[in-house]
Amino acid sequence: MTWQLLLGYLPTNSERRITTLERKRKEYLDGVRQAFERSNAAISGNPSASATGRGRGLDEAIWHQISIDVPRTSPHIQLYSYEATQRSLERILYLWAIRHPASGYVQGINDLVTPFWQVFLGVYVTDLNVEEGMDPGQLPRSVLDAVEADSFWCLTKLLDGIQDNYIYAQPGIHRQVRALRDLTMRIDSTLAKHLEKEGVEFMQFSFRWMNCLLMREMSVQNTIRMWDTYMAEEQGFSRFHLYVCAAFLVKWSDQLVKMDFQEVMMFLQALPTRDWTEKDIELLLSEAFIWQSLFQDSRAHLRPAGDRSPENGLQ
């Protein structure tokens, strides 16, 4: 419930929460039914029925990319190998994409839905580790519908705040990458100059950090811990995330300054975070808070030369 409140999905007035949940869950299921009933999938009036067939009513390009990406989502976690999980993610992503034609589906959004799905599933599966537990398909249909609907609406709330990361040409990500480069120069000029000397472009390694919010570098459990803080912060998924990325990069400074281009790229593409615990995440977040406190009020100094308009500052 905490995430749902912080994202504005649930009202702060507790008396309105039950009716809001009922209405939003029904709205989602109606949306799924409408999206898929035009296809050849056998929905039969049940929005939870199989929607994997690529019927004539589906947007083929969007559906094709989603159907490729979903099986690749968190492949090391058993939860995401179950058919019930994959069909649920497909419906969430497809409905979001067709409702947001300015961006449509973009690779990386499939990662962003998993923390919501996992946290909301955990409300109903409390006696097992949800990553390794039972097949969600064994749960009552009403439970899966609730998890799916809540995940859709919370994903929508998150993406509303970083929409320009996913529209054509992804200008939000390009702006964030430039800001990260400038911030790194001020935090650790030795590292920034070394990367420049070796010909390492920030876009080459940090595009993914912005596009997937570091989810490819962290476990889902550690991501969930990070998102606790992101949701409590103003512009947590945009502005504060930038400082987290800066702290994350600078953490490896001692190793990186000793590497050439190829070594840097190989290292940054396979960072040694597999064994990170919640304490590692909390330390990273603490360092990010320090950088934010030092530089947040000096945003004009972090913009590239010739790029001084307010809308191009740190987001």
mmCIF file of C-alpha atoms in Angstrom:
data_model
loop_
_atom_site.group_PDB
_atom_site.id
_atom_site.type_symbol
_atom_site.label_atom_id
_atom_site.label_comp_id
_atom_site.label_asym_id
_atom_site.label_seq_id
_atom_site.Cartn_x
_atom_site.Cartn_y
_atom_site.Cartn_z
ATOM 1 C CA MET A 1 0.000 0.000 0.000
ATOM 2 C CA THR A 2 2.892 2.371 0.704
ATOM 3 C CA TRP A 3 4.046 2.449 -2.915
ATOM 4 C CA GLN A 4 0.465 2.889 -4.109
ATOM 5 C CA LEU A 5 0.044 5.883 -1.813
ATOM 6 C CA LEU A 6 3.389 7.488 -2.667
ATOM 7 C CA LEU A 7 2.723 7.192 -6.389
ATOM 8 C CA GLY A 8 -0.723 8.703 -6.048
ATOM 9 C CA TYR A 9 -2.517 5.553 -7.195
ATOM 10 C CA LEU A 10 -4.424 5.325 -3.903
ATOM 11 C CA PRO A 11 -5.992 8.402 -2.292
ATOM 12 C CA THR A 12 -4.706 9.557 1.080
ATOM 13 C CA ASN A 13 -8.284 9.440 2.357
ATOM 14 C CA SER A 14 -8.543 5.898 3.688
ATOM 15 C CA GLU A 15 -12.323 5.848 3.277
ATOM 16 C CA ARG A 16 -11.954 6.137 -0.508
ATOM 17 C CA ARG A 17 -9.295 3.478 -1.009
ATOM 18 C CA ILE A 18 -11.466 0.381 -1.389
ATOM 19 C CA THR A 19 -13.770 1.995 -3.941
ATOM 20 C CA THR A 20 -10.779 3.444 -5.801
ATOM 21 C CA LEU A 21 -9.110 0.041 -6.025
ATOM 22 C CA GLU A 22 -12.301 -1.600 -7.249
ATOM 23 C CA ARG A 23 -12.837 1.073 -9.884
ATOM 24 C CA LYS A 24 -9.241 1.139 -11.164
ATOM 25 C CA ARG A 25 -8.948 -2.652 -11.274
ATOM 26 C CA LYS A 26 -12.180 -2.888 -13.245
ATOM 27 C CA GLU A 27 -11.001 -0.131 -15.581
ATOM 28 C CA TYR A 28 -7.796 -2.036 -16.266
ATOM 29 C CA LEU A 29 -9.560 -5.338 -16.926
ATOM 30 C CA ASP A 30 -12.041 -3.608 -19.224
ATOM 31 C CA GLY A 31 -9.098 -2.047 -21.053
ATOM 32 C CA VAL A 32 -7.453 -5.425 -21.533
ATOM 33 C CA ARG A 33 -10.700 -6.915 -22.810
ATOM 34 C CA GLN A 34 -11.169 -4.102 -25.311
ATOM 35 C CA ALA A 35 -7.549 -4.271 -26.477
ATOM 36 C CA PHE A 36 -7.582 -7.995 -27.115
ATOM 37 C CA GLU A 37 -11.131 -8.743 -28.164
ATOM 38 C CA ARG A 38 -10.333 -7.329 -31.591
ATOM 39 C CA SER A 39 -7.715 -10.018 -32.020
ATOM 40 C CA ASN A 40 -8.106 -13.715 -32.682
ATOM 41 C CA ALA A 41 -7.172 -14.534 -29.074
ATOM 42 C CA ALA A 42 -9.925 -16.436 -27.309
ATOM 43 C CA ILE A 43 -10.856 -13.888 -24.710
ATOM 44 C CA SER A 44 -14.526 -15.008 -24.498
ATOM 45 C CA GLY A 45 -15.413 -12.063 -22.293
ATOM 46 C CA ASN A 46 -12.676 -12.954 -19.799
ATOM 47 C CA PRO A 47 -9.828 -10.414 -19.809
ATOM 48 C CA SER A 48 -7.620 -12.919 -18.031
ATOM 49 C CA ALA A 49 -7.867 -15.541 -20.747
ATOM 50 C CA SER A 50 -5.002 -16.279 -23.098
ATOM 51 C CA ALA A 51 -3.954 -13.179 -24.994
ATOM 52 C CA THR A 52 -0.833 -14.487 -26.586
ATOM 53 C CA GLY A 53 -2.155 -14.967 -30.106
ATOM 54 C CA ARG A 54 -1.186 -12.205 -32.502
ATOM 55 C CA GLY A 55 -4.609 -11.506 -33.935
ATOM 56 C CA ARG A 56 -5.557 -9.033 -36.604
ATOM 57 C CA GLY A 57 -6.607 -6.430 -34.031
ATOM 58 C CA LEU A 58 -3.243 -6.244 -32.287
ATOM 59 C CA ASP A 59 -0.544 -3.775 -33.197
ATOM 60 C CA GLU A 60 1.859 -6.313 -34.691
ATOM 61 C CA ALA A 61 5.058 -4.299 -34.197
ATOM 62 C CA ILE A 62 4.376 -3.579 -30.522
ATOM 63 C CA TRP A 63 3.199 -7.104 -29.765
ATOM 64 C CA HIS A 64 6.158 -8.671 -31.549
ATOM 65 C CA GLN A 65 8.715 -6.718 -29.488
ATOM 66 C CA ILE A 66 6.901 -7.382 -26.215
ATOM 67 C CA SER A 67 6.636 -11.100 -26.975
ATOM 68 C CA ILE A 68 10.414 -11.167 -27.519
ATOM 69 C CA ASP A 69 11.325 -9.159 -24.419
ATOM 70 C CA VAL A 70 9.043 -10.722 -21.804
ATOM 71 C CA PRO A 71 10.728 -14.177 -21.856
ATOM 72 C CA ARG A 72 14.060 -12.376 -21.415
ATOM 73 C CA THR A 73 12.865 -10.470 -18.355
ATOM 74 C CA SER A 74 14.782 -11.496 -15.210
ATOM 75 C CA PRO A 75 15.566 -14.936 -16.698
ATOM 76 C CA HIS A 76 17.568 -15.941 -13.614
ATOM 77 C CA ILE A 77 14.475 -15.664 -11.375
ATOM 78 C CA GLN A 78 12.070 -18.598 -11.431
ATOM 79 C CA LEU A 79 9.023 -16.382 -10.893
ATOM 80 C CA TYR A 80 9.411 -14.871 -14.359
ATOM 81 C CA SER A 81 9.645 -18.216 -16.120
ATOM 82 C CA TYR A 82 6.043 -19.175 -15.342
ATOM 83 C CA GLU A 83 3.471 -18.772 -18.085
ATOM 84 C CA ALA A 84 1.065 -16.933 -15.781
ATOM 85 C CA THR A 85 3.723 -14.325 -15.013
ATOM 86 C CA GLN A 86 4.721 -13.841 -18.643
ATOM 87 C CA ARG A 87 1.141 -13.538 -19.900
ATOM 88 C CA SER A 88 0.447 -10.968 -17.188
ATOM 89 C CA LEU A 89 3.489 -8.871 -18.117
ATOM 90 C CA GLU A 90 2.521 -9.035 -21.791
ATOM 91 C CA ARG A 91 -0.939 -7.648 -21.094
ATOM 92 C CA ILE A 92 0.399 -4.869 -18.856
ATOM 93 C CA LEU A 93 3.012 -3.765 -21.380
ATOM 94 C CA TYR A 94 0.747 -3.982 -24.397
ATOM 95 C CA LEU A 95 -2.066 -1.981 -22.837
ATOM 96 C CA TRP A 96 0.366 0.661 -21.630
ATOM 97 C CA ALA A 97 1.949 0.918 -25.076
ATOM 98 C CA ILE A 98 -1.274 1.392 -27.007
ATOM 99 C CA ARG A 99 -2.455 3.989 -24.495
ATOM 100 C CA HIS A 100 0.785 5.962 -24.901
ATOM 101 C CA PRO A 101 1.302 6.254 -28.650
ATOM 102 C CA ALA A 102 3.858 9.062 -28.258
ATOM 103 C CA SER A 103 6.329 6.485 -27.035
ATOM 104 C CA GLY A 104 4.751 3.093 -27.561
ATOM 105 C CA TYR A 105 6.641 0.174 -26.130
ATOM 106 C CA VAL A 106 10.374 0.697 -25.603
ATOM 107 C CA GLN A 107 12.788 -1.999 -24.495
ATOM 108 C CA GLY A 108 13.555 -1.516 -20.824
ATOM 109 C CA ILE A 109 9.980 -0.844 -19.757
ATOM 110 C CA ASN A 110 9.588 -4.600 -19.310
ATOM 111 C CA ASP A 111 12.175 -4.398 -16.528
ATOM 112 C CA LEU A 112 10.398 -1.513 -14.818
ATOM 113 C CA VAL A 113 7.175 -3.424 -14.284
ATOM 114 C CA THR A 114 8.796 -6.312 -12.385
ATOM 115 C CA PRO A 115 9.324 -4.598 -8.999
ATOM 116 C CA PHE A 116 5.637 -3.673 -8.906
ATOM 117 C CA TRP A 117 4.509 -7.143 -9.928
ATOM 118 C CA GLN A 118 6.773 -8.783 -7.377
ATOM 119 C CA VAL A 119 5.891 -6.481 -4.486
ATOM 120 C CA PHE A 120 2.150 -6.687 -5.090
ATOM 121 C CA LEU A 121 2.296 -10.464 -5.515
ATOM 122 C CA GLY A 122 4.136 -10.633 -2.198
ATOM 123 C CA VAL A 123 1.067 -9.238 -0.476
ATOM 124 C CA TYR A 124 -0.691 -12.526 -1.234
ATOM 125 C CA VAL A 125 2.287 -14.903 -1.058
ATOM 126 C CA THR A 126 3.792 -14.099 2.321
ATOM 127 C CA ASP A 127 4.949 -17.540 3.423
ATOM 128 C CA LEU A 128 7.404 -18.052 0.556
ATOM 129 C CA ASN A 129 10.088 -16.128 -1.227
ATOM 130 C CA VAL A 130 8.072 -14.922 -4.212
ATOM 131 C CA GLU A 131 11.104 -15.197 -6.486
ATOM 132 C CA GLU A 132 11.385 -18.922 -5.886
ATOM 133 C CA GLY A 133 7.908 -19.809 -4.706
ATOM 134 C CA MET A 134 4.797 -21.276 -6.235
ATOM 135 C CA ASP A 135 3.590 -20.826 -9.781
ATOM 136 C CA PRO A 136 1.366 -17.705 -9.704
ATOM 137 C CA GLY A 137 -0.982 -19.564 -12.033
ATOM 138 C CA GLN A 138 -2.056 -21.606 -9.002
ATOM 139 C CA LEU A 139 -3.441 -18.515 -7.285
ATOM 140 C CA PRO A 140 -7.099 -17.487 -7.620
ATOM 141 C CA ARG A 141 -7.832 -15.520 -10.771
ATOM 142 C CA SER A 142 -9.074 -12.582 -8.703
ATOM 143 C CA VAL A 143 -5.670 -12.325 -6.998
ATOM 144 C CA LEU A 144 -3.742 -12.285 -10.256
ATOM 145 C CA ASP A 145 -6.152 -9.726 -11.703
ATOM 146 C CA ALA A 146 -5.562 -7.460 -8.701
ATOM 147 C CA VAL A 147 -1.760 -7.825 -8.878
ATOM 148 C CA GLU A 148 -1.810 -7.183 -12.617
ATOM 149 C CA ALA A 149 -4.076 -4.144 -12.457
ATOM 150 C CA ASP A 150 -2.197 -2.525 -9.574
ATOM 151 C CA SER A 151 1.115 -3.129 -11.379
ATOM 152 C CA PHE A 152 -0.242 -1.494 -14.535
ATOM 153 C CA TRP A 153 -1.449 1.654 -12.800
ATOM 154 C CA CYS A 154 1.691 2.076 -10.695
ATOM 155 C CA LEU A 155 3.901 1.545 -13.753
ATOM 156 C CA THR A 156 1.833 4.216 -15.487
ATOM 157 C CA LYS A 157 2.343 6.629 -12.586
ATOM 158 C CA LEU A 158 6.100 6.024 -12.630
ATOM 159 C CA LEU A 159 6.421 6.484 -16.389
ATOM 160 C CA ASP A 160 4.298 9.634 -16.329
ATOM 161 C CA GLY A 161 7.176 11.280 -14.458
ATOM 162 C CA ILE A 162 9.880 10.189 -16.915
ATOM 163 C CA GLN A 163 7.867 10.083 -20.136
ATOM 164 C CA ASP A 164 10.482 11.912 -22.192
ATOM 165 C CA ASN A 165 12.879 9.021 -21.557
ATOM 166 C CA TYR A 166 10.783 6.922 -23.909
ATOM 167 C CA ILE A 167 9.342 9.220 -26.579
ATOM 168 C CA TYR A 168 10.978 9.484 -30.009
ATOM 169 C CA ALA A 169 14.771 9.962 -29.778
ATOM 170 C CA GLN A 170 14.519 9.599 -25.965
ATOM 171 C CA PRO A 171 15.549 13.201 -25.176
ATOM 172 C CA GLY A 172 15.167 12.703 -21.427
ATOM 173 C CA ILE A 173 17.844 10.025 -21.367
ATOM 174 C CA HIS A 174 20.218 12.085 -23.495
ATOM 175 C CA ARG A 175 19.740 15.007 -21.107
ATOM 176 C CA GLN A 176 20.394 12.786 -18.097
ATOM 177 C CA VAL A 177 23.542 11.314 -19.630
ATOM 178 C CA ARG A 178 24.928 14.792 -20.326
ATOM 179 C CA ALA A 179 24.119 15.829 -16.767
ATOM 180 C CA LEU A 180 25.839 12.718 -15.390
ATOM 181 C CA ARG A 181 28.979 13.526 -17.374
ATOM 182 C CA ASP A 182 29.061 17.086 -16.008
ATOM 183 C CA LEU A 183 28.291 15.969 -12.469
ATOM 184 C CA THR A 184 31.057 13.365 -12.566
ATOM 185 C CA MET A 185 33.527 16.028 -13.673
ATOM 186 C CA ARG A 186 32.731 18.018 -10.536
ATOM 187 C CA ILE A 187 32.684 15.064 -8.144
ATOM 188 C CA ASP A 188 35.694 13.170 -9.501
ATOM 189 C CA SER A 189 37.514 15.093 -12.210
ATOM 190 C CA THR A 190 40.322 12.534 -12.298
ATOM 191 C CA LEU A 191 37.899 9.796 -13.294
ATOM 192 C CA ALA A 192 36.044 11.993 -15.777
ATOM 193 C CA LYS A 193 39.273 13.062 -17.477
ATOM 194 C CA HIS A 194 40.519 9.474 -17.607
ATOM 195 C CA LEU A 195 37.332 8.310 -19.307
ATOM 196 C CA GLU A 196 37.637 11.168 -21.788
ATOM 197 C CA LYS A 197 41.302 10.347 -22.444
ATOM 198 C CA GLU A 198 40.412 6.716 -23.158
ATOM 199 C CA GLY A 199 37.618 7.733 -25.495
ATOM 200 C CA VAL A 200 34.844 6.369 -23.260
ATOM 201 C CA GLU A 201 31.573 8.165 -23.958
ATOM 202 C CA PHE A 202 29.090 8.320 -21.105
ATOM 203 C CA MET A 203 26.344 7.353 -23.530
ATOM 204 C CA GLN A 204 28.082 4.022 -24.108
ATOM 205 C CA PHE A 205 27.544 2.787 -20.569
ATOM 206 C CA SER A 206 25.035 5.058 -18.826
ATOM 207 C CA PHE A 207 22.245 4.989 -21.412
ATOM 208 C CA ARG A 208 21.168 1.676 -19.909
ATOM 209 C CA TRP A 209 21.431 3.104 -16.391
ATOM 210 C CA MET A 210 18.862 5.745 -17.303
ATOM 211 C CA ASN A 211 16.689 3.594 -19.557
ATOM 212 C CA CYS A 212 16.354 0.743 -17.027
ATOM 213 C CA LEU A 213 16.940 2.731 -13.827
ATOM 214 C CA LEU A 214 19.974 0.570 -12.948
ATOM 215 C CA MET A 215 17.826 -2.560 -12.890
ATOM 216 C CA ARG A 216 20.252 -4.421 -15.138
ATOM 217 C CA GLU A 217 22.976 -3.708 -12.570
ATOM 218 C CA MET A 218 20.990 -4.607 -9.444
ATOM 219 C CA SER A 219 18.925 -7.542 -8.223
ATOM 220 C CA VAL A 220 15.176 -7.034 -8.106
ATOM 221 C CA GLN A 221 15.271 -7.107 -4.310
ATOM 222 C CA ASN A 222 17.905 -4.377 -4.217
ATOM 223 C CA THR A 223 15.938 -2.408 -6.791
ATOM 224 C CA ILE A 224 12.884 -2.610 -4.558
ATOM 225 C CA ARG A 225 14.940 -1.143 -1.702
ATOM 226 C CA MET A 226 16.131 1.677 -3.969
ATOM 227 C CA TRP A 227 12.596 2.401 -5.109
ATOM 228 C CA ASP A 228 11.463 2.782 -1.505
ATOM 229 C CA THR A 229 13.698 5.850 -1.413
ATOM 230 C CA TYR A 230 12.946 7.006 -4.949
ATOM 231 C CA MET A 231 9.225 7.129 -4.214
ATOM 232 C CA ALA A 232 9.793 9.088 -1.020
ATOM 233 C CA GLU A 233 11.914 11.663 -2.880
ATOM 234 C CA GLU A 234 10.586 14.471 -5.026
ATOM 235 C CA GLN A 235 11.449 13.545 -8.636
ATOM 236 C CA GLY A 236 13.099 10.422 -7.295
ATOM 237 C CA PHE A 237 13.084 8.522 -10.588
ATOM 238 C CA SER A 238 14.574 11.432 -12.508
ATOM 239 C CA ARG A 239 16.555 13.938 -10.480
ATOM 240 C CA PHE A 240 17.598 11.784 -7.512
ATOM 241 C CA HIS A 241 18.335 8.846 -9.805
ATOM 242 C CA LEU A 242 20.976 11.000 -11.499
ATOM 243 C CA TYR A 243 22.841 11.405 -8.211
ATOM 244 C CA VAL A 244 22.537 7.680 -7.529
ATOM 245 C CA CYS A 245 24.144 6.990 -10.918
ATOM 246 C CA ALA A 246 26.944 9.439 -10.106
ATOM 247 C CA ALA A 247 27.597 7.758 -6.758
ATOM 248 C CA PHE A 248 27.446 4.379 -8.485
ATOM 249 C CA LEU A 249 30.041 5.368 -11.100
ATOM 250 C CA VAL A 250 32.407 7.078 -8.666
ATOM 251 C CA LYS A 251 32.292 4.006 -6.406
ATOM 252 C CA TRP A 252 34.432 2.182 -8.966
ATOM 253 C CA SER A 253 36.793 5.094 -9.576
ATOM 254 C CA ASP A 254 39.946 3.480 -8.162
ATOM 255 C CA GLN A 255 39.579 0.517 -10.519
ATOM 256 C CA LEU A 256 38.443 2.471 -13.572
ATOM 257 C CA VAL A 257 41.340 4.948 -13.638
ATOM 258 C CA LYS A 258 43.735 2.014 -14.082
ATOM 259 C CA MET A 259 41.871 0.596 -17.102
ATOM 260 C CA ASP A 260 42.056 1.256 -20.818
ATOM 261 C CA PHE A 261 38.984 1.694 -23.046
ATOM 262 C CA GLN A 262 38.240 -1.986 -23.535
ATOM 263 C CA GLU A 263 38.746 -2.831 -19.886
ATOM 264 C CA VAL A 264 36.513 0.042 -18.787
ATOM 265 C CA MET A 265 33.705 -1.023 -21.094
ATOM 266 C CA MET A 266 33.896 -4.675 -20.085
ATOM 267 C CA PHE A 267 33.932 -3.755 -16.410
ATOM 268 C CA LEU A 268 30.987 -1.350 -16.602
ATOM 269 C CA GLN A 269 28.910 -3.848 -18.563
ATOM 270 C CA ALA A 270 29.373 -6.547 -15.905
ATOM 271 C CA LEU A 271 29.777 -4.764 -12.589
ATOM 272 C CA PRO A 272 30.444 -6.922 -9.496
ATOM 273 C CA THR A 273 27.142 -6.216 -7.751
ATOM 274 C CA ARG A 274 25.739 -9.740 -7.664
ATOM 275 C CA ASP A 275 26.436 -10.145 -3.958
ATOM 276 C CA TRP A 276 25.298 -6.686 -2.940
ATOM 277 C CA THR A 277 23.087 -6.533 0.129
ATOM 278 C CA GLU A 278 20.651 -3.953 1.402
ATOM 279 C CA LYS A 279 23.524 -2.316 3.291
ATOM 280 C CA ASP A 280 25.371 -1.716 0.003
ATOM 281 C CA ILE A 281 22.263 -0.069 -1.420
ATOM 282 C CA GLU A 282 21.799 2.103 1.631
ATOM 283 C CA LEU A 283 25.419 3.250 1.412
ATOM 284 C CA LEU A 284 24.942 4.109 -2.264
ATOM 285 C CA LEU A 285 21.790 6.071 -1.480
ATOM 286 C CA SER A 286 23.555 7.900 1.354
ATOM 287 C CA GLU A 287 26.335 8.973 -0.983
ATOM 288 C CA ALA A 288 23.748 10.097 -3.532
ATOM 289 C CA PHE A 289 22.075 12.258 -0.869
ATOM 290 C CA ILE A 290 25.429 13.925 -0.184
ATOM 291 C CA TRP A 291 25.973 14.787 -3.840
ATOM 292 C CA GLN A 292 22.415 16.027 -4.175
ATOM 293 C CA SER A 293 22.769 18.290 -1.131
ATOM 294 C CA LEU A 294 25.964 19.760 -2.588
ATOM 295 C CA PHE A 295 24.869 20.239 -6.175
ATOM 296 C CA GLN A 296 21.088 20.399 -6.352
ATOM 297 C CA ASP A 297 20.998 24.158 -5.818
ATOM 298 C CA SER A 298 23.775 24.681 -8.376
ATOM 299 C CA ARG A 299 22.030 23.046 -11.308
ATOM 300 C CA ALA A 300 22.899 25.844 -13.717
ATOM 301 C CA HIS A 301 26.569 24.976 -13.288
ATOM 302 C CA LEU A 302 25.913 21.402 -14.313
ATOM 303 C CA ARG A 303 24.521 22.197 -17.744
ATOM 304 C CA PRO A 304 26.780 21.904 -20.757
ATOM 305 C CA ALA A 305 28.091 25.150 -22.166
ATOM 306 C CA GLY A 306 25.534 26.739 -24.460
ATOM 307 C CA ASP A 307 22.706 24.742 -22.882
ATOM 308 C CA ARG A 308 21.557 27.124 -20.171
ATOM 309 C CA SER A 309 17.768 27.138 -20.637
ATOM 310 C CA PRO A 310 15.807 26.059 -17.517
ATOM 311 C CA GLU A 311 14.190 23.146 -19.261
ATOM 312 C CA ASN A 312 17.617 21.655 -19.938
ATOM 313 C CA GLY A 313 18.729 21.574 -16.335
ATOM 314 C CA LEU A 314 18.940 18.532 -14.139
ATOM 315 C CA GLN A 315 15.602 16.820 -13.987
#
